Tab-separated table of C-alpha atoms in Angstrom:
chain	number	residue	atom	x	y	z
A	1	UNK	CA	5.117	16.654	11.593
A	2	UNK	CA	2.130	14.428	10.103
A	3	UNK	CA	3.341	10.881	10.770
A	4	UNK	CA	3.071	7.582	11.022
A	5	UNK	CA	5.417	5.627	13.625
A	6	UNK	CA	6.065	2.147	14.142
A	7	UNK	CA	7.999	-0.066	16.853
A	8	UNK	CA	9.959	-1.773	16.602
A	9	UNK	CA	11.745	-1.277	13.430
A	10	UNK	CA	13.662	-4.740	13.382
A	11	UNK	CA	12.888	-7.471	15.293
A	12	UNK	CA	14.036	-11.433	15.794
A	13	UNK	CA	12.055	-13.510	18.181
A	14	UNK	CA	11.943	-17.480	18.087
A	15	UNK	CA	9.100	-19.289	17.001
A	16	UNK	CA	5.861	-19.438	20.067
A	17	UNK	CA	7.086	-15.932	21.465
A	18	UNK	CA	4.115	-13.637	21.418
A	19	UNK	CA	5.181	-10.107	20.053
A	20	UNK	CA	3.535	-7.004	19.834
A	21	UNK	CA	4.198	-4.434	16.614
A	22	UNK	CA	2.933	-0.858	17.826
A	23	UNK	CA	1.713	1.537	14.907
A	24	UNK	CA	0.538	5.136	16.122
A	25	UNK	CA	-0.557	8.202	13.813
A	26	UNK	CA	-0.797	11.606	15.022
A	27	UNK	CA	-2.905	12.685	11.546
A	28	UNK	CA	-6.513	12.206	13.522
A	29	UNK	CA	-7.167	9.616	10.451
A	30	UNK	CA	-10.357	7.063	11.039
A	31	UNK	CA	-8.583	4.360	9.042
A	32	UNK	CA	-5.616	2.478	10.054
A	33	UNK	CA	-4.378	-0.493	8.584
A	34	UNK	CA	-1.415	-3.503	8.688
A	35	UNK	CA	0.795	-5.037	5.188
A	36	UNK	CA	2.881	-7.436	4.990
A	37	UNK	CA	5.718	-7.264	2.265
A	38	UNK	CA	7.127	-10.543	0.543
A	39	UNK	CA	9.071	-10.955	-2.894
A	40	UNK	CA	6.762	-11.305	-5.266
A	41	UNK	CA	3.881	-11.259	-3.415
A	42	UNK	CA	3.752	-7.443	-3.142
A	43	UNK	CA	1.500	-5.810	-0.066
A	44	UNK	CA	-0.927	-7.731	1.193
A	45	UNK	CA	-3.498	-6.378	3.788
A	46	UNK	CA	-3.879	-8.466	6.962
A	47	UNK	CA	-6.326	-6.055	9.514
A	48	UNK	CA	-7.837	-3.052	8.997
A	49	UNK	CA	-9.683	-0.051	11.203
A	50	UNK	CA	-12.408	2.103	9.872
A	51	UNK	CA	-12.826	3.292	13.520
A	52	UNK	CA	-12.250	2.820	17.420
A	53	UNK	CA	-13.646	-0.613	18.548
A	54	UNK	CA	-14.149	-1.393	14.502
A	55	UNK	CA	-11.124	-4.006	12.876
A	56	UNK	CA	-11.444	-5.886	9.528
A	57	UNK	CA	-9.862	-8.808	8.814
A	58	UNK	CA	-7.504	-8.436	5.576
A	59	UNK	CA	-6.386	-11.066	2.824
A	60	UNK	CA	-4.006	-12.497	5.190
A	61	UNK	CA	-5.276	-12.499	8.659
A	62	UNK	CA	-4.631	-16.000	9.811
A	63	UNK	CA	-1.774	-15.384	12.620
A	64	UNK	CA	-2.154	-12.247	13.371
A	65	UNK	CA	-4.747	-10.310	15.857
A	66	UNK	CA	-5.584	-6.538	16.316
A	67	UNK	CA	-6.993	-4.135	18.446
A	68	UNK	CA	-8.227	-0.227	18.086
A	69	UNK	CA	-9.141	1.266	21.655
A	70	UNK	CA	-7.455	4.638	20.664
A	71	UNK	CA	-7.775	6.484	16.987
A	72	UNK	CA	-4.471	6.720	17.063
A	73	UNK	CA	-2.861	3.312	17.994
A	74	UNK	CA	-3.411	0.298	15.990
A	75	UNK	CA	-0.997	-2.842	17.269
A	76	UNK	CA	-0.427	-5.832	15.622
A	77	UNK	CA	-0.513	-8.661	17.897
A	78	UNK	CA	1.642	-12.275	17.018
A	79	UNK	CA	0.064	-14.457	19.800
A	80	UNK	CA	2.301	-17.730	18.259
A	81	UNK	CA	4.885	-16.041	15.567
A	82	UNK	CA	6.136	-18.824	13.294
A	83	UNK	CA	8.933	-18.433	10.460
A	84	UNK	CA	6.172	-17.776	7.729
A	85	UNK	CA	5.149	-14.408	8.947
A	86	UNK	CA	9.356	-13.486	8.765
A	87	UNK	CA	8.199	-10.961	6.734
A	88	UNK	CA	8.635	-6.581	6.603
A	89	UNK	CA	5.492	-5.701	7.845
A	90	UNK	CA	3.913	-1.634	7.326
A	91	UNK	CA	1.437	0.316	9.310
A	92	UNK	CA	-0.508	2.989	6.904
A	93	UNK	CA	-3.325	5.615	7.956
A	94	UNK	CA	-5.925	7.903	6.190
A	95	UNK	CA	-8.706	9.718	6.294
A	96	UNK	CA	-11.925	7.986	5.469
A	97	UNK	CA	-15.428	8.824	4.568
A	98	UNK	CA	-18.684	7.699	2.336
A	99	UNK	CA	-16.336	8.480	-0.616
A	100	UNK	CA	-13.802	5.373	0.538
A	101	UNK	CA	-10.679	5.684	1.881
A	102	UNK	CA	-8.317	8.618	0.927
A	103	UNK	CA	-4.603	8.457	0.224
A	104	UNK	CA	-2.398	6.584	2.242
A	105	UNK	CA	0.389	6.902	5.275
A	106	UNK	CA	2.672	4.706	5.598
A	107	UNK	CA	4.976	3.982	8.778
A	108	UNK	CA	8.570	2.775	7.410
A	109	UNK	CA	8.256	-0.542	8.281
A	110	UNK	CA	9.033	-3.488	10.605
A	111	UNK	CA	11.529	-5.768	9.576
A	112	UNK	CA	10.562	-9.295	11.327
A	113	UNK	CA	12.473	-12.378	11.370
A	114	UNK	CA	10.868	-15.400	13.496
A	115	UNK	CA	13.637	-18.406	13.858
B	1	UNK	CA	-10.998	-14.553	-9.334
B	2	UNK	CA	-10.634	-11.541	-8.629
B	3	UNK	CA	-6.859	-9.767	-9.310
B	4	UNK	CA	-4.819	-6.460	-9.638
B	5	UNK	CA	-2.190	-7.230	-11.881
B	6	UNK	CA	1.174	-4.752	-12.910
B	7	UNK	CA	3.677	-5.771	-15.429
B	8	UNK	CA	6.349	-8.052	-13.087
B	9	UNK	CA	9.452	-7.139	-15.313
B	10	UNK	CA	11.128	-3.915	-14.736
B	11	UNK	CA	11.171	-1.024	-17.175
B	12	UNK	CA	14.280	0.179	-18.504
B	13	UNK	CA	14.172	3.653	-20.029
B	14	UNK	CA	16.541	6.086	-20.745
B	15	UNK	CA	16.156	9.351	-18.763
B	16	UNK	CA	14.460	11.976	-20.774
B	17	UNK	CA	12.112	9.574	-22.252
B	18	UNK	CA	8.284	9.243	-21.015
B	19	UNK	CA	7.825	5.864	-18.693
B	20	UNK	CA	4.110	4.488	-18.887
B	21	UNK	CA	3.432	1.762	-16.301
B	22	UNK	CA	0.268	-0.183	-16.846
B	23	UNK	CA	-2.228	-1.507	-14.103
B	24	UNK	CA	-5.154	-4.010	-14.621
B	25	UNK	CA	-8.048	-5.184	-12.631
B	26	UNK	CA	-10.673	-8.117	-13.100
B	27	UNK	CA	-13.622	-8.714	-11.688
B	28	UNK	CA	-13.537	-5.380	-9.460
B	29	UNK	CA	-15.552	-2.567	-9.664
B	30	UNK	CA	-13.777	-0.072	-8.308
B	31	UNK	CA	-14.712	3.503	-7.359
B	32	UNK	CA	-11.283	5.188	-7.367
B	33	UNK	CA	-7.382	3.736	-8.037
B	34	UNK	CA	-4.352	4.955	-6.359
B	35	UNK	CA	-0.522	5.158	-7.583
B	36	UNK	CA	2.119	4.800	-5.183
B	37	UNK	CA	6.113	5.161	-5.139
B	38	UNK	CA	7.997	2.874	-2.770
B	39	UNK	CA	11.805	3.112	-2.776
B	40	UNK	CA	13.684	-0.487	-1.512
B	41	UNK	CA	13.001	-0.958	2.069
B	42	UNK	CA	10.814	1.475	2.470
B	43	UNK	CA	6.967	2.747	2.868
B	44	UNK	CA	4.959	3.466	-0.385
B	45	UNK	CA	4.493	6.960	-1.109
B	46	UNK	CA	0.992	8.023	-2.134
B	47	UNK	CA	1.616	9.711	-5.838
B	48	UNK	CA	-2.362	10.097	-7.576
B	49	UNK	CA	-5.732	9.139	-6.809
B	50	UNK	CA	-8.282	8.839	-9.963
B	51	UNK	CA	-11.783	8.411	-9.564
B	52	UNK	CA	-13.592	6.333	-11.816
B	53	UNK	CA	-15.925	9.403	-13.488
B	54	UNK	CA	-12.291	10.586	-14.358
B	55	UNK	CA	-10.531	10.115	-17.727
B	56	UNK	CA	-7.084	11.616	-16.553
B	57	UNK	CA	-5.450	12.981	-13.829
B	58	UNK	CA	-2.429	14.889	-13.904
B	59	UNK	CA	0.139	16.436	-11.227
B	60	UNK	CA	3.611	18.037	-12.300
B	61	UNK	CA	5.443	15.299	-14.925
B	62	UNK	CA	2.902	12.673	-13.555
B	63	UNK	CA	-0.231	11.559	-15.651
B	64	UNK	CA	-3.020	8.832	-14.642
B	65	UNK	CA	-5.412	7.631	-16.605
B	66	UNK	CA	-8.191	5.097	-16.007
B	67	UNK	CA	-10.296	3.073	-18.261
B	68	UNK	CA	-13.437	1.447	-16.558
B	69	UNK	CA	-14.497	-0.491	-19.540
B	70	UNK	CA	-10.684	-1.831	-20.383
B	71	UNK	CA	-10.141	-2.451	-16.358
B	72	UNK	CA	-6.949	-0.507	-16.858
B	73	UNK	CA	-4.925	2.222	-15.501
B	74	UNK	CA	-1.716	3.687	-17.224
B	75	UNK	CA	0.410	5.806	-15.147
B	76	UNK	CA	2.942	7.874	-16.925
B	77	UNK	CA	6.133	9.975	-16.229
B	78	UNK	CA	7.296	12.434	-18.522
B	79	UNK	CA	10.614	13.917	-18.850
B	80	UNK	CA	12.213	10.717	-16.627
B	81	UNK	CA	14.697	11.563	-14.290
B	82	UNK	CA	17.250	8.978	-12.698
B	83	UNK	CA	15.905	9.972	-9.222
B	84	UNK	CA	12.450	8.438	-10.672
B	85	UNK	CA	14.097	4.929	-10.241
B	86	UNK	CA	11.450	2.997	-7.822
B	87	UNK	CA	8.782	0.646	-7.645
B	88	UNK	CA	4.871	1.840	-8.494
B	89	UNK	CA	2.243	0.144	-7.317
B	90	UNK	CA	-1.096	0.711	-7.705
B	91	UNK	CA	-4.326	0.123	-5.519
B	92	UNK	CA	-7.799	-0.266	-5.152
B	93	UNK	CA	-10.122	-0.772	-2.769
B	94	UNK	CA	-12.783	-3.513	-2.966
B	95	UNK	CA	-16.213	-3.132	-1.997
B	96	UNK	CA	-15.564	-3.639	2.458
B	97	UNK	CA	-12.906	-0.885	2.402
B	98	UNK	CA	-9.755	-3.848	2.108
B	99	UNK	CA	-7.183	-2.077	-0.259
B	100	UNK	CA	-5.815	-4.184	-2.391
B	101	UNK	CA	-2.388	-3.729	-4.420
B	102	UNK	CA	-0.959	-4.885	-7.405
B	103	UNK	CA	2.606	-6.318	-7.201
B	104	UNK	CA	4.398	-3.322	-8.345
B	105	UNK	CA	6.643	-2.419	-11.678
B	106	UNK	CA	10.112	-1.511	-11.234
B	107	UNK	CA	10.987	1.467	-12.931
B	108	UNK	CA	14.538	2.206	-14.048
B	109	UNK	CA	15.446	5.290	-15.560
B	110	UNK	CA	19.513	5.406	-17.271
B	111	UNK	CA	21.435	8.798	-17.175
């Protein structure tokens, strides 16, 4: 089945404690990218991947870090988490080409509180 | 600036009825616009992708249209059902590949 996972689904940590939010896709797609969710803020992009070895920084990158050494595994890295990225955070994938970027996968979502 | 902008209050229809959800853009140029469905606490849902050399797009009781000189999209569902009841967003991407979403409209359709 054409998917995108994420782990962990929920998650509390404490303010300082350096987390790690795997995303994987098993759809062979060159783009990968991380949301964040708020009320009334909607999704707002903080990486993205056009490739292996290639990451973008988003509208909201401050905080966060990235890496892309497989196609299909694109963490999300909180080196310091603080309680303004408590947040539901989503993993999405596509394919990707001179056209743009096609329609989107989403994973279904990390629930993170940071106390 | 540049912004995406959807219609903050939710739409109350009764089922039956068609549900139009509007979308608009400044200061983008974008090539192509995307609908999504996201039920609470869940992922979005890709619905339609329009490309901008396209007036209309259509697929089942869904209907997209996009207007390059207005800077607006209007995304409509015919024949609403209850099950309908979500939140659409739509997207674009920018010129570097970031995708960028509106806020969403809450749609809810009464039996």
């Amino acid at each position: 089945e054409a998917q995108v996972t994420q782990n962990p689904r929920y998650l509390i940590t404490v303010t300082g404690k350096k987390l790690t939010v795997t995303c994987s896709q098993n759809m062979n797609h060159e783009y990968m990218s991380w949301y964040r969710q708020d009320p009334g803020l909607g999704l707002r992009q903080i990486y993205y991947s056009m490739n292996v070895e290639v990451t973008d920084k988003g509208d909201v990158p401050e905080g966060y870090k990235v890496s892309r050494k497989e196609k299909r595994n694109f963490p999300l890295i909180l080196e310091s988490p603080s309680p303004n990225q408590t947040s539901l955070y989503f993993c999405a994938s596509s394919l990707s080409g001179t056209g743009g970027i096609g329609e989107q996968y989403f994973g279904p979502g990390t629930r993170l509180t940071v106390t | 600036s540049q912004k995406i902008e959807q219609n903050s209050e939710a739409l109350n229809i009764q089922e039956g009825k068609t549900a139009t959800l509007t979308c608009n853009y400044t200061n983008y140029s974008p090539a192509y616009l995307q609908w999504y469905r996201q039920d609470p606490g869940r992922g979005p849902v890709f619905l339609l992708l329009i490309r901008e050399n396209e007036k209309e797009k259509r697929k089942e009781r869904l209907k997209v249209t996009f207007d390059t000189t207005l800077k607006q999209s209007l995304f409509h569902i015919t024949a609403s059902q209850p099950a309908d009841s979500a939140t659409y967003l739509c997207a674009l991407m920018d010129s570097s590949y970031k995708l960028i979403f509106g806020s969403g409209t809450r749609l809810l359709v009464r039996p």
